Coordinates of C-alpha atoms in Angstrom, one line a residue:
M29 CA 61.3 -111.5 -65.9
S30 CA 60.0 -112.6 -62.5
N31 CA 56.4 -112.7 -61.8
E32 CA 55.0 -113.6 -58.2
L33 CA 51.4 -113.6 -56.5
V34 CA 51.4 -112.6 -52.9
I35 CA 47.9 -113.4 -51.2
N36 CA 47.5 -111.4 -47.9
S37 CA 44.6 -112.8 -45.6
T38 CA 42.8 -110.2 -43.2
P39 CA 39.5 -110.4 -41.3
E40 CA 37.6 -108.5 -43.8
G41 CA 39.0 -111.2 -47.1
S42 CA 42.1 -111.5 -49.0
R43 CA 44.3 -109.2 -50.5
I44 CA 45.9 -110.3 -53.6
A45 CA 49.2 -108.3 -55.3
L46 CA 50.4 -109.4 -58.6
M47 CA 54.2 -108.7 -58.9
R48 CA 56.6 -108.2 -61.6
D49 CA 59.9 -107.9 -61.0
K50 CA 59.1 -107.1 -57.4
S51 CA 57.3 -104.3 -58.6
L52 CA 53.4 -104.5 -57.9
V53 CA 51.1 -104.2 -61.2
E54 CA 47.9 -105.7 -59.7
L55 CA 46.0 -105.3 -56.6
H56 CA 42.6 -107.3 -56.0
Y57 CA 40.1 -107.7 -53.0
D58 CA 38.3 -110.5 -52.5
N59 CA 36.0 -110.8 -49.5
D60 CA 33.3 -113.1 -48.1
E61 CA 31.2 -110.2 -49.0
T62 CA 31.7 -109.8 -52.4
K63 CA 28.6 -110.7 -54.6
F64 CA 27.7 -109.9 -58.4
Q65 CA 31.0 -110.4 -59.8
V66 CA 32.3 -110.6 -63.4
G67 CA 31.2 -114.4 -64.7
D68 CA 28.3 -115.0 -61.9
I69 CA 24.9 -116.4 -63.5
Y70 CA 22.0 -115.5 -61.6
L71 CA 18.3 -116.4 -62.1
G72 CA 17.0 -112.9 -62.6
V73 CA 13.6 -111.1 -62.8
V74 CA 12.5 -108.7 -65.6
R75 CA 11.1 -105.6 -63.6
K76 CA 11.2 -103.1 -66.0
V77 CA 11.6 -103.1 -70.3
V78 CA 12.0 -99.4 -71.6
P79 CA 11.5 -99.5 -75.2
G80 CA 13.1 -95.8 -75.3
L81 CA 16.2 -97.3 -74.1
N82 CA 15.8 -100.9 -75.7
A83 CA 17.3 -102.5 -72.6
A84 CA 15.6 -104.0 -69.5
F85 CA 16.0 -103.8 -66.1
I86 CA 16.5 -107.0 -64.3
D87 CA 16.4 -108.0 -60.2
I88 CA 19.0 -110.2 -59.5
G89 CA 19.3 -109.1 -55.6
Y90 CA 21.4 -106.2 -55.5
D91 CA 20.1 -102.7 -54.2
K92 CA 19.5 -101.4 -57.8
D93 CA 18.5 -103.2 -60.7
A94 CA 21.0 -104.9 -63.5
F95 CA 20.6 -103.3 -66.7
L96 CA 20.4 -105.5 -69.7
H97 CA 20.4 -104.3 -73.4
Y98 CA 18.8 -105.9 -76.2
L99 CA 22.3 -106.3 -77.9
D100 CA 23.4 -108.4 -75.0
L101 CA 20.7 -110.9 -75.6
G102 CA 22.5 -112.8 -77.8
P103 CA 20.7 -114.6 -80.9
K104 CA 20.1 -117.6 -78.6
V105 CA 18.2 -115.7 -76.3
R106 CA 15.0 -117.4 -77.3
S107 CA 16.7 -120.9 -76.6
L108 CA 17.6 -120.1 -73.4
L109 CA 14.5 -119.2 -72.2
K110 CA 12.6 -122.1 -73.9
Y111 CA 15.5 -124.1 -71.4
I112 CA 14.7 -121.7 -68.6
K113 CA 10.7 -122.5 -69.1
L114 CA 11.5 -126.4 -69.2
A115 CA 13.7 -126.3 -66.3
Q116 CA 11.5 -124.6 -64.1
G117 CA 8.5 -126.4 -64.8
K118 CA 6.4 -129.7 -63.6
H119 CA 8.5 -132.1 -65.4
H120 CA 12.3 -130.6 -64.8
K121 CA 13.2 -133.7 -63.5
H122 CA 13.4 -134.9 -67.4
V123 CA 15.1 -132.1 -68.5
S124 CA 18.7 -133.1 -69.1
E125 CA 21.8 -131.4 -68.5
N126 CA 22.9 -132.3 -72.0
L127 CA 21.6 -130.5 -74.4
K128 CA 22.3 -132.9 -77.3
Q129 CA 18.5 -133.8 -77.5
F130 CA 17.5 -130.1 -76.7
R131 CA 16.0 -128.3 -80.2
L132 CA 17.3 -124.8 -80.6
E133 CA 15.1 -121.8 -81.4
P134 CA 15.8 -119.3 -84.0
E135 CA 17.8 -116.5 -83.6
I136 CA 16.4 -113.2 -82.8
D137 CA 17.0 -110.1 -85.2
K138 CA 20.3 -108.2 -84.3
L139 CA 18.2 -105.0 -85.2
G140 CA 15.0 -106.0 -83.1
K141 CA 13.0 -104.8 -79.9
I142 CA 13.5 -105.9 -76.4
N143 CA 10.0 -105.5 -75.8
D144 CA 9.4 -108.9 -78.9
V145 CA 11.8 -110.6 -76.5
L146 CA 11.2 -110.4 -72.6
K147 CA 7.9 -109.5 -70.7
Q148 CA 7.6 -107.6 -66.9
N149 CA 8.0 -110.5 -64.3
Q150 CA 9.7 -112.9 -66.6
K151 CA 12.4 -115.3 -65.4
I152 CA 15.4 -115.2 -67.2
L153 CA 19.2 -116.5 -67.0
V154 CA 21.7 -113.7 -67.1
Q155 CA 25.2 -113.2 -66.3
V156 CA 27.2 -110.6 -64.9
V157 CA 29.7 -108.8 -67.0
K158 CA 30.4 -105.3 -65.4
E159 CA 30.3 -105.4 -61.8
P160 CA 28.1 -103.0 -59.5
I161 CA 30.2 -99.4 -60.4
S162 CA 29.2 -96.3 -58.2
T163 CA 25.5 -95.5 -58.2
K164 CA 24.8 -97.7 -61.2
G165 CA 23.7 -101.3 -60.7
P166 CA 25.6 -104.6 -62.7
R167 CA 26.0 -104.9 -66.3
L168 CA 24.3 -108.1 -67.6
S169 CA 24.1 -110.2 -70.6
C170 CA 22.3 -113.4 -71.7
E171 CA 25.3 -114.7 -73.9
L172 CA 26.3 -117.8 -71.1
S173 CA 29.9 -118.2 -70.9
L174 CA 32.1 -120.7 -68.4
A175 CA 35.5 -120.0 -68.7
G176 CA 38.0 -122.8 -68.2
R177 CA 42.0 -122.5 -68.3
Y178 CA 42.2 -123.5 -72.3
L179 CA 38.3 -123.3 -73.5
V180 CA 35.3 -121.3 -72.9
L181 CA 32.1 -123.0 -73.2
V182 CA 29.2 -121.1 -74.6
P183 CA 25.9 -123.6 -73.9
F184 CA 23.2 -123.1 -77.1
S185 CA 25.6 -122.8 -79.7
N186 CA 27.3 -124.5 -82.0
T187 CA 30.3 -122.4 -83.4
V188 CA 34.1 -122.6 -82.6
N189 CA 36.1 -119.6 -82.3
I190 CA 39.7 -119.1 -82.2
S191 CA 41.6 -116.4 -80.4
K192 CA 43.1 -113.9 -82.9
K193 CA 46.5 -113.9 -80.8
I194 CA 47.1 -117.1 -82.0
T195 CA 48.4 -116.7 -85.4
D196 CA 49.7 -119.5 -87.0
A197 CA 47.6 -120.9 -89.6
G198 CA 48.5 -124.7 -88.9
E199 CA 48.0 -124.3 -85.0
R200 CA 44.4 -122.9 -86.0
R201 CA 43.5 -125.7 -88.1
R202 CA 44.9 -128.3 -85.7
L203 CA 43.1 -126.3 -82.5
L204 CA 39.8 -126.0 -84.6
K205 CA 39.8 -129.7 -85.8
L206 CA 40.4 -131.1 -82.2
V207 CA 37.8 -129.2 -80.7
N208 CA 35.3 -129.8 -83.1
S209 CA 36.0 -133.4 -82.4
I210 CA 35.3 -133.2 -78.7
R211 CA 32.6 -130.9 -78.3
P212 CA 29.3 -131.5 -77.5
E213 CA 26.4 -130.8 -79.4
N214 CA 24.5 -127.7 -79.2
F215 CA 27.7 -126.4 -77.0
G216 CA 29.9 -123.4 -78.9
V217 CA 33.5 -123.3 -77.8
I218 CA 36.0 -120.6 -77.6
I219 CA 39.7 -121.6 -77.7
R220 CA 41.8 -119.3 -75.7
T221 CA 45.4 -118.1 -76.6
V222 CA 46.8 -120.5 -73.6
A223 CA 45.8 -123.4 -75.8
E224 CA 48.5 -122.9 -78.6
N225 CA 50.3 -126.4 -78.5
Q226 CA 48.4 -127.7 -75.8
E227 CA 47.8 -131.8 -76.3
V228 CA 44.1 -133.2 -77.2
S229 CA 43.8 -134.7 -73.6
E230 CA 44.6 -131.2 -71.7
L231 CA 42.0 -129.6 -74.0
D232 CA 39.5 -132.3 -73.3
K233 CA 39.8 -132.9 -69.6
D234 CA 39.3 -128.9 -69.5
L235 CA 36.1 -129.1 -71.8
R236 CA 34.5 -131.9 -69.7
D237 CA 35.0 -129.9 -66.4
L238 CA 33.3 -127.1 -67.7
V239 CA 30.7 -129.6 -69.2
T240 CA 30.4 -130.5 -65.3
K241 CA 30.1 -127.2 -64.3
W242 CA 27.2 -126.6 -66.4
G243 CA 25.2 -129.6 -65.6
E244 CA 25.7 -128.7 -62.0
G245 CA 24.3 -125.2 -62.6
V246 CA 21.4 -126.8 -64.5
S247 CA 20.2 -129.0 -61.5
K248 CA 20.5 -125.8 -58.9
L249 CA 18.4 -124.1 -61.9
K250 CA 15.5 -126.8 -61.6
V251 CA 14.9 -125.9 -58.0
A252 CA 16.5 -122.4 -57.7
T253 CA 14.0 -119.4 -56.6
P254 CA 14.4 -115.7 -58.3
K255 CA 17.4 -113.8 -57.3
E256 CA 19.3 -117.0 -56.8
K257 CA 23.2 -117.5 -57.8
V258 CA 23.0 -120.5 -60.2
I259 CA 26.9 -120.4 -61.1
G260 CA 29.3 -118.9 -59.0
E261 CA 32.9 -117.8 -60.8
M262 CA 35.5 -119.0 -58.7
N263 CA 37.2 -116.7 -56.0
R264 CA 39.6 -113.7 -57.3
A265 CA 42.7 -115.7 -56.5
T266 CA 42.4 -118.8 -58.1
S267 CA 40.4 -117.4 -61.5
M268 CA 43.6 -115.1 -61.8
L269 CA 45.5 -118.4 -61.6
R270 CA 43.5 -119.9 -64.1
D271 CA 44.1 -117.3 -66.6
I272 CA 47.7 -115.9 -65.9
L273 CA 49.6 -119.2 -64.7
N274 CA 50.7 -119.7 -68.3
E275 CA 53.5 -116.9 -67.6
S276 CA 56.7 -117.6 -66.0
F277 CA 55.2 -117.7 -62.7
D278 CA 58.5 -118.2 -59.8
S279 CA 56.1 -118.1 -56.7
I280 CA 52.8 -118.0 -54.8
T281 CA 52.9 -117.0 -51.3
V282 CA 50.2 -117.3 -48.7
D283 CA 50.1 -116.8 -45.3
D284 CA 46.6 -118.3 -44.5
R285 CA 46.9 -122.0 -44.4
E286 CA 43.2 -122.9 -45.5
V287 CA 44.0 -120.0 -48.4
Y288 CA 46.9 -122.0 -49.3
D289 CA 45.7 -125.6 -49.1
E290 CA 43.1 -124.6 -51.7
I291 CA 45.0 -123.0 -53.8
R292 CA 47.6 -126.1 -53.8
R293 CA 44.7 -128.2 -55.0
F294 CA 43.7 -125.9 -57.5
I295 CA 47.4 -125.9 -59.0
L296 CA 47.7 -129.6 -58.3
Q297 CA 44.2 -130.0 -60.7
I298 CA 45.2 -127.3 -63.8
A299 CA 49.2 -127.6 -63.8
P300 CA 50.5 -130.2 -61.5
D301 CA 54.3 -129.5 -62.5
K302 CA 53.8 -125.7 -61.1
A303 CA 52.4 -127.2 -57.5
G304 CA 56.3 -126.6 -55.8
I305 CA 55.5 -122.8 -56.5
V306 CA 53.2 -122.5 -54.0
K307 CA 55.1 -121.5 -50.3
H308 CA 53.1 -121.1 -47.1
Y309 CA 54.9 -117.7 -45.1
S310 CA 54.6 -118.1 -41.2
G311 CA 56.9 -115.2 -40.4
K312 CA 56.2 -112.8 -37.3
T313 CA 56.3 -109.6 -40.3
K314 CA 53.0 -109.1 -41.6
L315 CA 53.5 -110.8 -45.7
F316 CA 52.6 -107.2 -47.2
E317 CA 55.2 -105.6 -45.2
H318 CA 57.7 -108.5 -45.4
Q319 CA 57.6 -108.4 -49.5
G320 CA 57.4 -104.3 -49.4
I321 CA 54.1 -103.9 -51.0
E322 CA 52.8 -101.8 -48.1
K323 CA 55.3 -99.1 -48.8
Q324 CA 54.6 -99.6 -52.7
L325 CA 50.8 -99.2 -51.8
K326 CA 51.4 -95.9 -50.0
T327 CA 53.7 -94.5 -53.0
L328 CA 51.9 -95.5 -56.0
F329 CA 48.2 -94.4 -54.8
G330 CA 48.5 -90.9 -54.4
Q331 CA 47.5 -88.0 -57.0
T332 CA 51.3 -87.5 -57.4
V333 CA 53.5 -90.7 -58.4
S334 CA 57.4 -90.3 -58.7
L335 CA 59.3 -91.6 -61.6
G336 CA 63.1 -92.9 -61.2
S337 CA 64.5 -90.4 -63.1
G338 CA 63.1 -87.3 -61.2
G339 CA 60.0 -86.6 -63.6
Y340 CA 56.0 -87.3 -61.8
L341 CA 52.7 -87.8 -63.1
V342 CA 49.9 -86.1 -61.8
I343 CA 46.8 -88.3 -62.0
E344 CA 43.1 -86.4 -61.7
H345 CA 39.9 -88.0 -62.0
T346 CA 36.9 -86.4 -63.1
E347 CA 33.3 -87.6 -63.9
A348 CA 33.8 -87.8 -67.4
L349 CA 37.4 -89.0 -67.8
H350 CA 40.8 -89.2 -66.4
V351 CA 43.7 -86.9 -66.8
I352 CA 47.2 -87.8 -66.8
D353 CA 49.8 -85.0 -66.4
V354 CA 53.4 -85.5 -67.3
N355 CA 56.3 -83.7 -65.9
S356 CA 60.0 -83.5 -66.1
G357 CA 61.0 -81.9 -62.5
N358 CA 64.4 -81.5 -61.7
K359 CA 65.1 -83.9 -64.9
S360 CA 65.2 -80.8 -66.6
N361 CA 68.3 -79.5 -64.9
A362 CA 70.2 -82.9 -66.1
E363 CA 70.5 -82.6 -69.9
N364 CA 71.0 -79.8 -72.2
N365 CA 69.3 -81.3 -75.1
Q366 CA 65.6 -80.5 -74.1
E367 CA 64.0 -82.7 -77.2
A368 CA 66.3 -85.7 -75.5
T369 CA 64.8 -85.0 -72.2
A370 CA 61.4 -84.7 -73.1
F371 CA 61.5 -88.0 -75.2
N372 CA 63.2 -89.7 -72.2
V373 CA 61.0 -88.5 -69.8
N374 CA 58.0 -89.6 -71.5
V375 CA 59.1 -93.4 -72.4
E376 CA 59.4 -93.8 -68.5
A377 CA 56.2 -92.0 -67.8
A378 CA 54.6 -94.2 -70.5
T379 CA 55.8 -97.4 -68.8
E380 CA 54.4 -95.9 -65.1
I381 CA 51.1 -94.8 -67.1
A382 CA 50.7 -98.7 -68.2
R383 CA 51.4 -99.8 -64.7
Q384 CA 49.1 -97.4 -62.9
L385 CA 46.0 -98.2 -65.2
R386 CA 46.1 -101.5 -64.3
L387 CA 47.3 -101.0 -60.6
R388 CA 44.4 -98.7 -60.4
D389 CA 42.0 -100.9 -62.8
M390 CA 41.3 -97.4 -64.3
G391 CA 38.7 -97.4 -67.2
G392 CA 37.0 -95.5 -69.6
I393 CA 38.6 -92.4 -71.2
I394 CA 42.4 -91.8 -70.0
V395 CA 43.6 -88.5 -71.5
V396 CA 47.5 -88.1 -71.3
D397 CA 49.2 -84.8 -71.6
F398 CA 53.0 -85.6 -72.3
I399 CA 55.8 -83.3 -72.5
D400 CA 56.0 -81.4 -75.9
M401 CA 58.3 -83.1 -78.4
K402 CA 59.2 -81.7 -82.1
K403 CA 60.5 -84.7 -83.7
A404 CA 58.0 -87.3 -85.6
E405 CA 60.1 -89.9 -84.6
H406 CA 60.1 -89.4 -81.3
K407 CA 56.1 -89.6 -81.3
Q408 CA 55.9 -92.5 -83.1
K409 CA 58.2 -94.0 -80.9
L410 CA 56.7 -93.2 -77.6
Y411 CA 53.4 -94.4 -79.1
Q412 CA 54.6 -98.1 -79.8
H413 CA 56.2 -97.9 -76.5
I414 CA 53.2 -97.7 -74.7
K415 CA 51.5 -100.2 -76.9
Q416 CA 54.1 -102.4 -76.4
E417 CA 53.6 -101.6 -72.7
M418 CA 50.5 -102.2 -72.3
K419 CA 50.3 -105.6 -74.2
A420 CA 50.5 -107.4 -70.7
D421 CA 46.9 -105.7 -69.6
R422 CA 44.3 -108.1 -70.0
S423 CA 41.2 -105.8 -70.2
K424 CA 40.8 -104.5 -73.6
H425 CA 42.3 -101.5 -74.6
T426 CA 42.8 -98.8 -77.5
V427 CA 45.6 -96.5 -77.8
L428 CA 45.5 -93.9 -80.0
P429 CA 48.8 -92.0 -81.3
L430 CA 49.6 -88.3 -80.0
S431 CA 47.7 -85.5 -81.3
K432 CA 49.0 -82.0 -82.6
F433 CA 48.2 -80.9 -79.1
G434 CA 50.9 -83.3 -77.6
L435 CA 47.8 -85.6 -76.0
M436 CA 47.0 -89.0 -76.3
Q437 CA 43.7 -90.6 -75.6
I438 CA 43.7 -94.3 -74.3
T439 CA 40.3 -96.1 -73.7
R440 CA 40.2 -98.9 -71.1
Q441 CA 37.3 -101.1 -70.4
R442 CA 36.5 -101.1 -66.9
V443 CA 34.4 -104.3 -65.3
R444 CA 35.0 -103.4 -61.3
P445 CA 35.1 -100.6 -59.6
E446 CA 38.1 -98.3 -59.7
L447 CA 40.7 -99.3 -56.9
S448 CA 41.5 -96.3 -54.5
I449 CA 43.7 -96.5 -51.6
V450 CA 44.0 -93.5 -48.9
T451 CA 47.4 -92.9 -48.7
K452 CA 47.1 -89.5 -46.7
E453 CA 47.3 -89.7 -42.7
K454 CA 45.3 -87.2 -40.4
C455 CA 47.8 -84.7 -39.0
P456 CA 47.8 -85.4 -35.5
T457 CA 48.2 -81.7 -34.4
C458 CA 45.2 -80.2 -36.3
N459 CA 43.2 -83.9 -36.4
G460 CA 42.0 -83.4 -40.0
T461 CA 40.7 -80.3 -39.5
G462 CA 43.7 -77.6 -40.8
K463 CA 43.4 -75.5 -38.1
I464 CA 45.2 -75.3 -35.2
T465 CA 45.5 -72.9 -32.3
A466 CA 47.2 -69.3 -32.9
S467 CA 51.0 -70.3 -32.0
I468 CA 51.1 -67.1 -29.8
A469 CA 48.4 -68.4 -27.6
I470 CA 49.5 -71.9 -27.1
A471 CA 52.0 -70.5 -24.0
D472 CA 49.4 -68.4 -22.0
Q473 CA 47.0 -71.5 -22.7
I474 CA 49.6 -74.0 -21.1
E475 CA 49.9 -71.7 -18.3
T476 CA 46.4 -71.0 -17.6
E477 CA 45.9 -75.2 -17.1
V478 CA 49.3 -75.2 -14.9
M479 CA 47.8 -72.6 -12.7
Y480 CA 44.7 -74.8 -12.5
L481 CA 46.2 -77.7 -11.5
L482 CA 48.5 -75.9 -8.9
E483 CA 45.7 -73.6 -7.5
K484 CA 42.4 -75.5 -8.1
Q485 CA 43.7 -79.3 -7.6
N486 CA 46.5 -78.4 -5.4
D487 CA 48.4 -81.0 -7.5
G488 CA 52.4 -80.1 -7.5
K489 CA 53.6 -83.3 -8.7
F490 CA 52.7 -83.4 -12.2
K491 CA 54.7 -83.6 -15.6
L492 CA 54.7 -81.3 -18.7
G493 CA 55.6 -82.5 -22.0
V494 CA 56.1 -80.0 -24.6
H495 CA 57.6 -79.2 -28.1
P496 CA 61.0 -78.2 -27.7
Y497 CA 60.7 -74.9 -28.7
L498 CA 58.1 -74.2 -26.0
Y499 CA 60.3 -76.2 -23.3
A500 CA 62.7 -73.5 -24.6
Y501 CA 60.4 -70.8 -23.9
F502 CA 59.3 -71.9 -20.5
T503 CA 63.0 -72.7 -19.1
S504 CA 65.2 -70.4 -20.5
G505 CA 66.2 -67.0 -18.9
F506 CA 66.3 -65.8 -15.4
P507 CA 64.0 -65.7 -14.1
S508 CA 62.3 -68.4 -16.2
R509 CA 58.7 -68.7 -16.4
R510 CA 58.9 -72.0 -14.4
M511 CA 60.8 -70.6 -11.7
K512 CA 58.0 -67.6 -11.5
W513 CA 55.5 -70.4 -11.0
F514 CA 58.0 -71.8 -8.1
F515 CA 58.5 -68.4 -6.5
K516 CA 54.6 -67.8 -6.5
H517 CA 53.2 -71.3 -5.3
F518 CA 56.5 -73.1 -3.7
K519 CA 56.1 -76.5 -6.3
W520 CA 58.4 -77.3 -9.0
V521 CA 56.8 -78.3 -11.9
K522 CA 58.7 -81.0 -14.0
I523 CA 59.0 -80.2 -17.6
F524 CA 60.1 -82.7 -20.9
E525 CA 61.0 -82.3 -24.2
D526 CA 58.9 -84.4 -26.5
S527 CA 59.9 -83.5 -30.5
S528 CA 57.0 -86.5 -31.6
L529 CA 54.4 -83.1 -30.2
G530 CA 53.5 -80.7 -32.5
L531 CA 54.1 -76.6 -31.7
S532 CA 50.7 -76.6 -30.6
E533 CA 50.5 -79.9 -28.5
Y534 CA 51.2 -80.5 -24.9
K535 CA 50.8 -83.2 -22.4
F536 CA 50.4 -83.7 -18.7
F537 CA 51.0 -86.4 -16.7
D538 CA 50.5 -87.5 -12.7
H539 CA 53.5 -89.1 -10.5
H540 CA 52.4 -92.6 -11.9
D541 CA 52.9 -91.4 -15.7
E542 CA 49.4 -91.7 -16.5
E543 CA 47.9 -88.7 -18.7
I544 CA 45.9 -86.4 -17.0
S545 CA 42.9 -85.2 -18.8
L546 CA 41.8 -81.3 -18.6
K547 CA 39.1 -81.5 -21.0

């Protein structure tokens, strides 16, 4: 299985496509105006405390105040507030980035009230955990964390947690012992799945980089003003590479020299052995067209998505949930066994659904209406298949078995706005209105304008371009409509066929082949 990352630079920013076996599975946009990304840490100001919601609204510079719930404060929030006060106080120069000498405050009550912790106009460090979506502002957390390739650094904590996906007991003990031996005091660590079987030198380097990043953030905090970004997440391309480069990547193709140099430097820093897979594309054809991505975008983001076997999906979006309907299409004519047909189409649809959820970054509740199957064995196999297909999805998700109505429910965490690409183009005939001039009146309309040019403008050297059907109407028979014009004005009108024009479209051109506008 091949994995490729294709990065296309445009005037608006970068488009990042993740390909698996030449098939598009993820698409991201990264532009200069992108703010409030997941992972960014801001110095916010408490604008309103709402005891009824047990939450507060924080101003971090977005149009709408961001939302911070009590459960997202984290048990160590009092330590965080104390540190902010010290760092922003008169003696901030004596505040060390190293938390070794810092005395942690007691943890807050899990069932406490937000107005016991936060007050209006109070300054607080917050991290974006969910980007602004629709009419909602960002979702925030005070449990700060800095993600590296192998480790996640958690300030004001002394615990070490290991990814549940590392199942080998011996390896878990090894990692726990190693990280505890290199972990600075008052810094917690989360060991990521990719740290499995890594050398202590790699883990130590990753940890030191994260501590340095925290130190740089603290230096900014000392002089930061409210609503200022203190620690920023890296751009989307490099953050994707940090998270997924451990997979079997074959190539990273970039069409911008600066982005190419930036990514190559990043790869040399985190995985020098993979530096050779970064390639700079300089062809004449646009990169996304050259890689066949542009065509996939137009076919994969519509309301209807075709399956290879002839079946298709219909994807509907509502305010509360997403609904996906699976249809067999002409597949039902190919097999005699209805149960086998339903199962085969459903399995193929499940693979495509898992891909569509990642591609569009659909979140919340997704209800899938599969084709009805009778056998419990087939239902179980379908359930296991879609769970397996969604293992590659980095967003948190839950898949429930088929209900007795043949519906499957999926919940998927969404931290960014859903991706939507316009796949329909404006009709050139009606110009998007859905209405055209009555076909019976087109010939009369053209003839009126021909008479205007011949009589009022005294122009006998113009040309008329029309649909082939109208061309036949004006030139066929004896005497034809054109010949009648000639007998009346003694001027021959050149008419030519243009199959690119709609039935109700026509164009006049002068003797220099420049279009004549009569509007």
